[in-house]
Amino acid sequence: MADVKIGVYICHCGLNIAGVVNVEEVARYAGTLPNVVVSRDYRYMCSDPGQDLIKKDIKELGLNRVVVASCSPRMHEPTFRKACQDAGLNPYLYEHANIREHCSWPHATEKKRATEKAKDLVRAAVRRVYWHEALEVKEVPVNPNVLVVGGGIAGIQAALDIADGGKKVYMVERDPSIGGHMIQLDRTFPTLDCSECILTPKMTDVGHHPNIELMTSSEVEEVSGYIGNFKVKVRKKPRYVDLDKCNSCGDCAKACPVEVPDEFEMNLHMRKAAYLPLPQAVPAAFAIDKRGISSCRIACPAGVNAHGYVALISQGKFKEALELVRRTMPFAGVLGRVCTHPCELDCERGKLDESISIRALKRFVADYELRVGREKATPIERTKEDKVAVIGSGPAGLACAYDLIREGYAITVFEALPQAGGLLSYGIPDYRLPKEVVDNDISYIQELGVEIKTKTPVKNLTEIFNQGYKAIFLGTGAGVSQKMGIPGEETKGVIHSLDFLRMVNSGVEMKLGSRVAVIGGGNAAIDAARAALRLGAKEVAIVYRRSQVEMPAIRTEIEEAEREGIKFHSLAAPAKILSKDGQLSAVECIRMELGEPDASGRRRPVPIKGSEFTMNVDNCVIAIGQAVDKTMLPKELDYTGWGTLEVDPVTLQTNIDSVFAGGDLVSGPADVVAAVAAGKEAAISIDRYLRGISLTEERQITPKKVEKVSTEGVKPKARAAMPLLQISERKGSFAEVEQGFDEKTAIEEAKRCLNCGVCSECFECVKVCEQEAINHEMKEETVEIEVGSAILATGYDQFDPSVITHYGYKKYDNVLTGLEFERITCAGGPTQGQIQLKDGREPESVAIVHCVGSRDKNYHEYCSRVCCMYGLKYAELIKEFTKAEVYEFYIDMRCFGEAYEEFYQHVSEMGVNFIRGKVAKITDQAITEEEKGKLVAVAEDTLLGKIVRVPVDMVILCAALQARSDASEVASRFTIGQRGDKFFLETHPKLAPVNTATDGVFIAGCCEAPRDIPDTVAQASAAASKALSLISKGKVTTEAAVSHVDETICHGCGRCEEICTFHAPTIISKNGGVVSSINEALCKGCGACAVVCPTGAISIRHFNMQEIESLVDGLLEVYHG
Amino acid sequence: MAEFEPKIVAFACNWCTYAAADLAGTARLQYPPNVYIVRLMCSGMINADYILRAFEKGADGVIVSGCKYTDCHYIDGPVKCDAMFAKLKRLVHILGLEDERLRREMISTSEGTVFARVVKEFVDQLKKLGPSPFSSLRKEKVAV
């Protein structure tokens, strides 16, 4: 570069530089440096004549490099670059030396050394400028659409400013309505104008503005691109209400049975799952709050909507609750009694105190129908040509028939026995499951059109197909009792449980001896034992080979059996049946101990040698299990090694395509709900089979669980006890033991439900919505929008004062946060604006505690800026509307804004007591008569220098404003910075307060720092004007000093891609290899990639290695030692 | 013989430490003229090669300084700088330079006083330590 011509200009800056540095000497020295063709000094280089000096030299002397030594480049580098550019020199061929801030000013007392340092700095600049290259500033067009994130006052203001300016705005709001925190406020200081009154018109404007596309219940998921050209993915959560159809009539909310705390009312009030987010909601439409599927629903094998019917019962909607049960399966009465209720095991309430008595509630609605009488069900219209045969009328078969008839098929159920119901009729005794309950459930199925042919055994499937049935469901159960295989099992007096229960349930008269032993630990064993007692046996004992806790029978059944006097011989097994005169006389048992776990995970019982003992008995019922009776089934079917039917585990299809099976026949002996579930599953398969569509596709859908169940404010309450028949009344009677709940108990019990998923999907809202606006099938969707800039106005979270335990928030009823008090004073709030205590009384005294979580090293060191003023506002309102004494506990009063100080004076004159001191604690521990029944605010009055105890009725905590809990995620999505307190970081606190690290992303309002409404609005307008100015410019110049890859050296290792925060480099395939490619529009020029580049392929333009090393060399070239 | 005056090169990020040095000047805080600031855009841009070059050319001490972790204009430059610095520190040690000759600072925009204090401290420290062992590499010596 032989023809480098450098001009050096030394600024006097009046005496700022020249008063310390010998500028003439520096200029003379500069003239001696290589390639310098001219060097001058001038009083004010930044002035027009100063700049003209440079321009003239460029033109006349043909300078192609310029160095100015003056003030900080942060001040005037742009000025001189522009001067160069004006004179036709590329602005990047300029170098700046800082001889004022870094030389003359800090070394004012060492003039000689300062002059030497100035020479060093100039020399280094000359060395560096030699290597500068002309850089091209690129321009890209700006997309004129703007994204506004957050629908609070900041977002609303910014959106309206931009939209009114004629540009398109996409407003993304997480909640179903815009309004933010401001719409929660009652009045605004210092003018006390109503927040709703001033904000609602603006909200409506946003809702109706032709240039604003409002996306509520939505969140920004991903942001890519760069200033002027961002691509934004927005996840829109379903509202389940069609915004165009909803007319806000509120019928859905009236019909909705689910009540949850209303967030808008700071949980001081309840709302429905179908709700208007706030009275002035924009969009003015209801929303349905779904947080996933409640655990009880997921737990139910048959998929019964337990949450739904519990919610309906809580509202006294018993008929609707029963309808909801029957939407899934027909056995409300049966399963309300005998279900093993997995729902209750998973019930979230159980984690808090005790699970909801879900089964008993289901039973309650079934009983309610029996009590009030049921209208005959309307037969289902047959819409399908095909006929389906169901063989076996137990719960599996009937559940299958029930689902298929509702699909429009013709169904015939074949039953070998005289009564339909299978084990429901023949297995479970009346004291647990009365016959009329079974009959009611079955007749409901029959009324729908299911034909049940009893006393019709089926031996041959072909015969069924010949009758025109296109598919068969086999649900014939596991109907034979398993044998023990011990000597004497066939002795008279020994009976197997199924035979025994069948006789009991058919009303066959039986004569039992006075001592009965029952072998086994399942429900059949307990049923047999309790039935034996009712048939007149004096002593009944259950012999079980494992320990009592391992009994598979329902726990409450075991407990009741014990209460009825049944003895339990656990860890014992019969070894031999002894007889006398051909009649059973005793059972010889052996004691067992628990050994290693077996396949079921339970410890295997092992006989203890020599522990035999004899029980003298008259009868023995063997209830050790049931098996499938293969002799009754067609030969052509496949069986498993367990003797059960072999089916596809998902579709329940047998080896014959048109034959499906489920229930005990497939699973072996299981419970009723499992059988119902299998019947339903088979019904799906049969329907698909008959319609000729895939049996497996989209079959198993994983339900979305509720992530976090809110238990806030839930007071412990035990579950309702089931009323039971007196023990004394049970002997000799098969009267039902469990008596069921009355209406009051049922409602109370149902109200304990936590409504985990919020919406229970009972669909009552759908029934009442005349506009047909509700659609529970709505799905989440992701839309992509393109914008040129974005304004983040995501607001703040209120600090949770419960972490400061000594303030007693959430411990004492009348300790409130500011936002809670806002709702209390609001006319539309939970108390209709009456300032009152939890018990409804008007407070006689109120303490307002400032700086709760702010100005506190333990929480937030910053001042939240609004608390002093809203604290004063509360005092004003309390004074105005009540007779209460008010105490303001403050550290400093900060009333800095327009008319704020005047408001402070006004409130002071109302007779409010100001106590300077931070409250140490709030306590209900009275030490004087006066403090009794009050909350005592204890503080040091720092003006008096003594501890004060102020008894009050109500305490309002002025809780800090803090950054949103997800601020970090939002910051990383938009690649902007955060301060230590997590608020978003502006580019410059004074001069660029709404700009961020990402060009084209602006911030406004409390997401940047706590601020009041006037400042927020001003800042929002500032952000809007930044966005508009960008649009108005129409194009943006990209940073020229960006990263650059020498593709001849790069081997595409990808370290640059890994380190870059802004996603500028990507590894691409090129010419058969891989290299890094920099998206210059995304590159910020931070240089991190060049540092990690192992080959030196990456350099930063204007900051390359040659330039920096020349600069360093220049600085150190002369040794002053 | 005149007192030994160490030469210090301070690599500073444009947004925080360079601005802090500007602020020190604006506030007329006085510190010895032994320090030369090299303005880079980010502390994450500071390459180990620059620092080695400074030592090679006879610097008696080097300061590496940028924003604090939460103030970075480029979000996470200080973290990247830390990674570079940790490796460099070991290398400098192996080269036989005293550990004290290399300082890592995080001086934010408003900390002009911190900047002035650090320079003063460092100059005093280096004076005690004496010239860099690489001072013999200096090409030219000009007595003032």
mmCIF file of N, CA and C in Angstrom, chain A residues 863-913:
data_model
loop_
_atom_site.group_PDB
_atom_site.id
_atom_site.type_symbol
_atom_site.label_atom_id
_atom_site.label_comp_id
_atom_site.label_asym_id
_atom_site.label_seq_id
_atom_site.Cartn_x
_atom_site.Cartn_y
_atom_site.Cartn_z
ATOM 1 N N CYS A 863 -35.928 0.760 44.187
ATOM 2 C CA CYS A 863 -37.191 1.347 44.633
ATOM 3 C C CYS A 863 -38.236 1.036 43.565
ATOM 4 N N SER A 864 -39.421 0.608 43.971
ATOM 5 C CA SER A 864 -40.443 0.253 42.986
ATOM 6 C C SER A 864 -41.206 1.468 42.454
ATOM 7 N N ARG A 865 -40.881 2.615 42.921
ATOM 8 C CA ARG A 865 -41.282 3.903 42.357
ATOM 9 C C ARG A 865 -42.760 4.271 42.469
ATOM 10 N N VAL A 866 -43.653 3.312 42.568
ATOM 11 C CA VAL A 866 -45.072 3.680 42.578
ATOM 12 C C VAL A 866 -45.705 3.527 43.956
ATOM 13 N N CYS A 867 -45.017 2.833 44.872
ATOM 14 C CA CYS A 867 -45.661 2.438 46.127
ATOM 15 C C CYS A 867 -46.003 3.612 47.029
ATOM 16 N N CYS A 868 -45.097 4.598 47.126
ATOM 17 C CA CYS A 868 -45.390 5.757 47.979
ATOM 18 C C CYS A 868 -46.691 6.386 47.515
ATOM 19 N N MET A 869 -46.802 6.524 46.200
ATOM 20 C CA MET A 869 -47.964 7.229 45.674
ATOM 21 C C MET A 869 -49.240 6.408 45.821
ATOM 22 N N TYR A 870 -49.163 5.109 45.537
ATOM 23 C CA TYR A 870 -50.420 4.358 45.689
ATOM 24 C C TYR A 870 -50.755 4.157 47.154
ATOM 25 N N GLY A 871 -49.705 4.130 48.004
ATOM 26 C CA GLY A 871 -49.948 4.092 49.455
ATOM 27 C C GLY A 871 -50.742 5.320 49.891
ATOM 28 N N LEU A 872 -50.367 6.463 49.339
ATOM 29 C CA LEU A 872 -51.096 7.701 49.654
ATOM 30 C C LEU A 872 -52.520 7.634 49.122
ATOM 31 N N LYS A 873 -52.654 7.043 47.937
ATOM 32 C CA LYS A 873 -53.983 6.912 47.328
ATOM 33 C C LYS A 873 -54.893 6.064 48.233
ATOM 34 N N TYR A 874 -54.325 4.963 48.757
ATOM 35 C CA TYR A 874 -55.132 4.116 49.651
ATOM 36 C C TYR A 874 -55.578 4.903 50.871
ATOM 37 N N ALA A 875 -54.620 5.681 51.438
ATOM 38 C CA ALA A 875 -54.943 6.478 52.623
ATOM 39 C C ALA A 875 -56.093 7.428 52.299
ATOM 40 N N GLU A 876 -56.011 8.045 51.141
ATOM 41 C CA GLU A 876 -57.042 8.992 50.710
ATOM 42 C C GLU A 876 -58.396 8.297 50.658
ATOM 43 N N LEU A 877 -58.423 7.147 49.997
ATOM 44 C CA LEU A 877 -59.695 6.442 49.808
ATOM 45 C C LEU A 877 -60.260 5.950 51.134
ATOM 46 N N ILE A 878 -59.380 5.453 52.001
ATOM 47 C CA ILE A 878 -59.856 4.954 53.300
ATOM 48 C C ILE A 878 -60.430 6.110 54.107
ATOM 49 N N LYS A 879 -59.721 7.218 54.055
ATOM 50 C CA LYS A 879 -60.202 8.400 54.791
ATOM 51 C C LYS A 879 -61.536 8.876 54.213
ATOM 52 N N GLU A 880 -61.627 8.831 52.910
ATOM 53 C CA GLU A 880 -62.826 9.346 52.256
ATOM 54 C C GLU A 880 -64.045 8.459 52.521
ATOM 55 N N PHE A 881 -63.845 7.137 52.515
ATOM 56 C CA PHE A 881 -65.005 6.244 52.557
ATOM 57 C C PHE A 881 -65.237 5.544 53.896
ATOM 58 N N THR A 882 -64.289 5.662 54.825
ATOM 59 C CA THR A 882 -64.507 5.033 56.132
ATOM 60 C C THR A 882 -64.106 6.025 57.224
ATOM 61 N N LYS A 883 -64.321 5.592 58.453
ATOM 62 C CA LYS A 883 -63.899 6.446 59.571
ATOM 63 C C LYS A 883 -62.565 5.970 60.143
ATOM 64 N N ALA A 884 -61.911 5.088 59.420
ATOM 65 C CA ALA A 884 -60.717 4.441 59.976
ATOM 66 C C ALA A 884 -59.538 5.399 60.125
ATOM 67 N N GLU A 885 -58.721 5.110 61.137
ATOM 68 C CA GLU A 885 -57.428 5.775 61.283
ATOM 69 C C GLU A 885 -56.479 5.109 60.288
ATOM 70 N N VAL A 886 -55.621 5.917 59.678
ATOM 71 C CA VAL A 886 -54.684 5.335 58.722
ATOM 72 C C VAL A 886 -53.253 5.630 59.159
ATOM 73 N N TYR A 887 -52.415 4.600 59.104
ATOM 74 C CA TYR A 887 -50.995 4.757 59.445
ATOM 75 C C TYR A 887 -50.163 4.390 58.234
ATOM 76 N N GLU A 888 -49.362 5.331 57.761
ATOM 77 C CA GLU A 888 -48.447 5.040 56.649
ATOM 78 C C GLU A 888 -47.063 4.805 57.250
ATOM 79 N N PHE A 889 -46.554 3.596 57.107
ATOM 80 C CA PHE A 889 -45.192 3.294 57.554
ATOM 81 C C PHE A 889 -44.267 3.409 56.350
ATOM 82 N N TYR A 890 -43.386 4.406 56.349
ATOM 83 C CA TYR A 890 -42.572 4.637 55.162
ATOM 84 C C TYR A 890 -41.102 4.741 55.538
ATOM 85 N N ILE A 891 -40.254 4.580 54.528
ATOM 86 C CA ILE A 891 -38.822 4.805 54.769
ATOM 87 C C ILE A 891 -38.488 6.234 54.353
ATOM 88 N N ASP A 892 -38.805 6.554 53.100
ATOM 89 C CA ASP A 892 -38.734 7.936 52.615
ATOM 90 C C ASP A 892 -39.983 8.127 51.778
ATOM 91 N N MET A 893 -40.533 9.315 51.771
ATOM 92 C CA MET A 893 -41.655 9.561 50.874
ATOM 93 C C MET A 893 -41.084 10.057 49.557
ATOM 94 N N ARG A 894 -41.436 9.384 48.463
ATOM 95 C CA ARG A 894 -40.896 9.758 47.155
ATOM 96 C C ARG A 894 -42.053 10.166 46.255
ATOM 97 N N CYS A 895 -42.307 11.467 46.235
ATOM 98 C CA CYS A 895 -43.461 11.983 45.505
ATOM 99 C C CYS A 895 -42.937 12.952 44.467
ATOM 100 N N PHE A 896 -42.403 12.375 43.382
ATOM 101 C CA PHE A 896 -41.554 13.164 42.491
ATOM 102 C C PHE A 896 -42.261 13.693 41.248
ATOM 103 N N GLY A 897 -43.400 13.148 40.920
ATOM 104 C CA GLY A 897 -44.012 13.480 39.623
ATOM 105 C C GLY A 897 -44.901 14.700 39.682
ATOM 106 N N GLU A 898 -45.518 14.946 38.571
ATOM 107 C CA GLU A 898 -46.378 16.112 38.441
ATOM 108 C C GLU A 898 -47.568 15.973 39.392
ATOM 109 N N ALA A 899 -47.759 16.969 40.234
ATOM 110 C CA ALA A 899 -48.861 17.034 41.201
ATOM 111 C C ALA A 899 -48.781 15.949 42.286
ATOM 112 N N TYR A 900 -47.645 15.269 42.369
ATOM 113 C CA TYR A 900 -47.512 14.216 43.374
ATOM 114 C C TYR A 900 -47.310 14.818 44.767
ATOM 115 N N GLU A 901 -46.417 15.782 44.834
ATOM 116 C CA GLU A 901 -46.126 16.407 46.122
ATOM 117 C C GLU A 901 -47.391 17.058 46.684
ATOM 118 N N GLU A 902 -48.177 17.661 45.810
ATOM 119 C CA GLU A 902 -49.418 18.301 46.230
ATOM 120 C C GLU A 902 -50.391 17.256 46.799
ATOM 121 N N PHE A 903 -50.382 16.103 46.174
ATOM 122 C CA PHE A 903 -51.259 15.022 46.636
ATOM 123 C C PHE A 903 -50.832 14.551 48.031
ATOM 124 N N TYR A 904 -49.517 14.471 48.219
ATOM 125 C CA TYR A 904 -48.956 14.098 49.519
ATOM 126 C C TYR A 904 -49.428 15.098 50.587
ATOM 127 N N GLN A 905 -49.336 16.361 50.251
ATOM 128 C CA GLN A 905 -49.779 17.398 51.187
ATOM 129 C C GLN A 905 -51.260 17.212 51.500
ATOM 130 N N HIS A 906 -52.036 17.006 50.456
ATOM 131 C CA HIS A 906 -53.480 16.849 50.605
ATOM 132 C C HIS A 906 -53.805 15.677 51.542
ATOM 133 N N VAL A 907 -53.117 14.558 51.347
ATOM 134 C CA VAL A 907 -53.377 13.381 52.174
ATOM 135 C C VAL A 907 -52.919 13.635 53.619
ATOM 136 N N SER A 908 -51.784 14.317 53.763
ATOM 137 C CA SER A 908 -51.311 14.649 55.107
ATOM 138 C C SER A 908 -52.360 15.459 55.857
ATOM 139 N N GLU A 909 -52.966 16.389 55.118
ATOM 140 C CA GLU A 909 -53.948 17.255 55.760
ATOM 141 C C GLU A 909 -55.248 16.530 56.101
ATOM 142 N N MET A 910 -55.448 15.343 55.548
ATOM 143 C CA MET A 910 -56.651 14.568 55.871
ATOM 144 C C MET A 910 -56.522 13.891 57.237
ATOM 145 N N GLY A 911 -55.350 14.015 57.845
ATOM 146 C CA GLY A 911 -55.184 13.443 59.178
ATOM 147 C C GLY A 911 -54.609 12.039 59.173
ATOM 148 N N VAL A 912 -53.895 11.698 58.090
ATOM 149 C CA VAL A 912 -53.248 10.388 58.044
ATOM 150 C C VAL A 912 -51.988 10.446 58.911
ATOM 151 N N ASN A 913 -51.717 9.371 59.630
ATOM 152 C CA ASN A 913 -50.533 9.329 60.486
ATOM 153 C C ASN A 913 -49.354 8.786 59.694
#
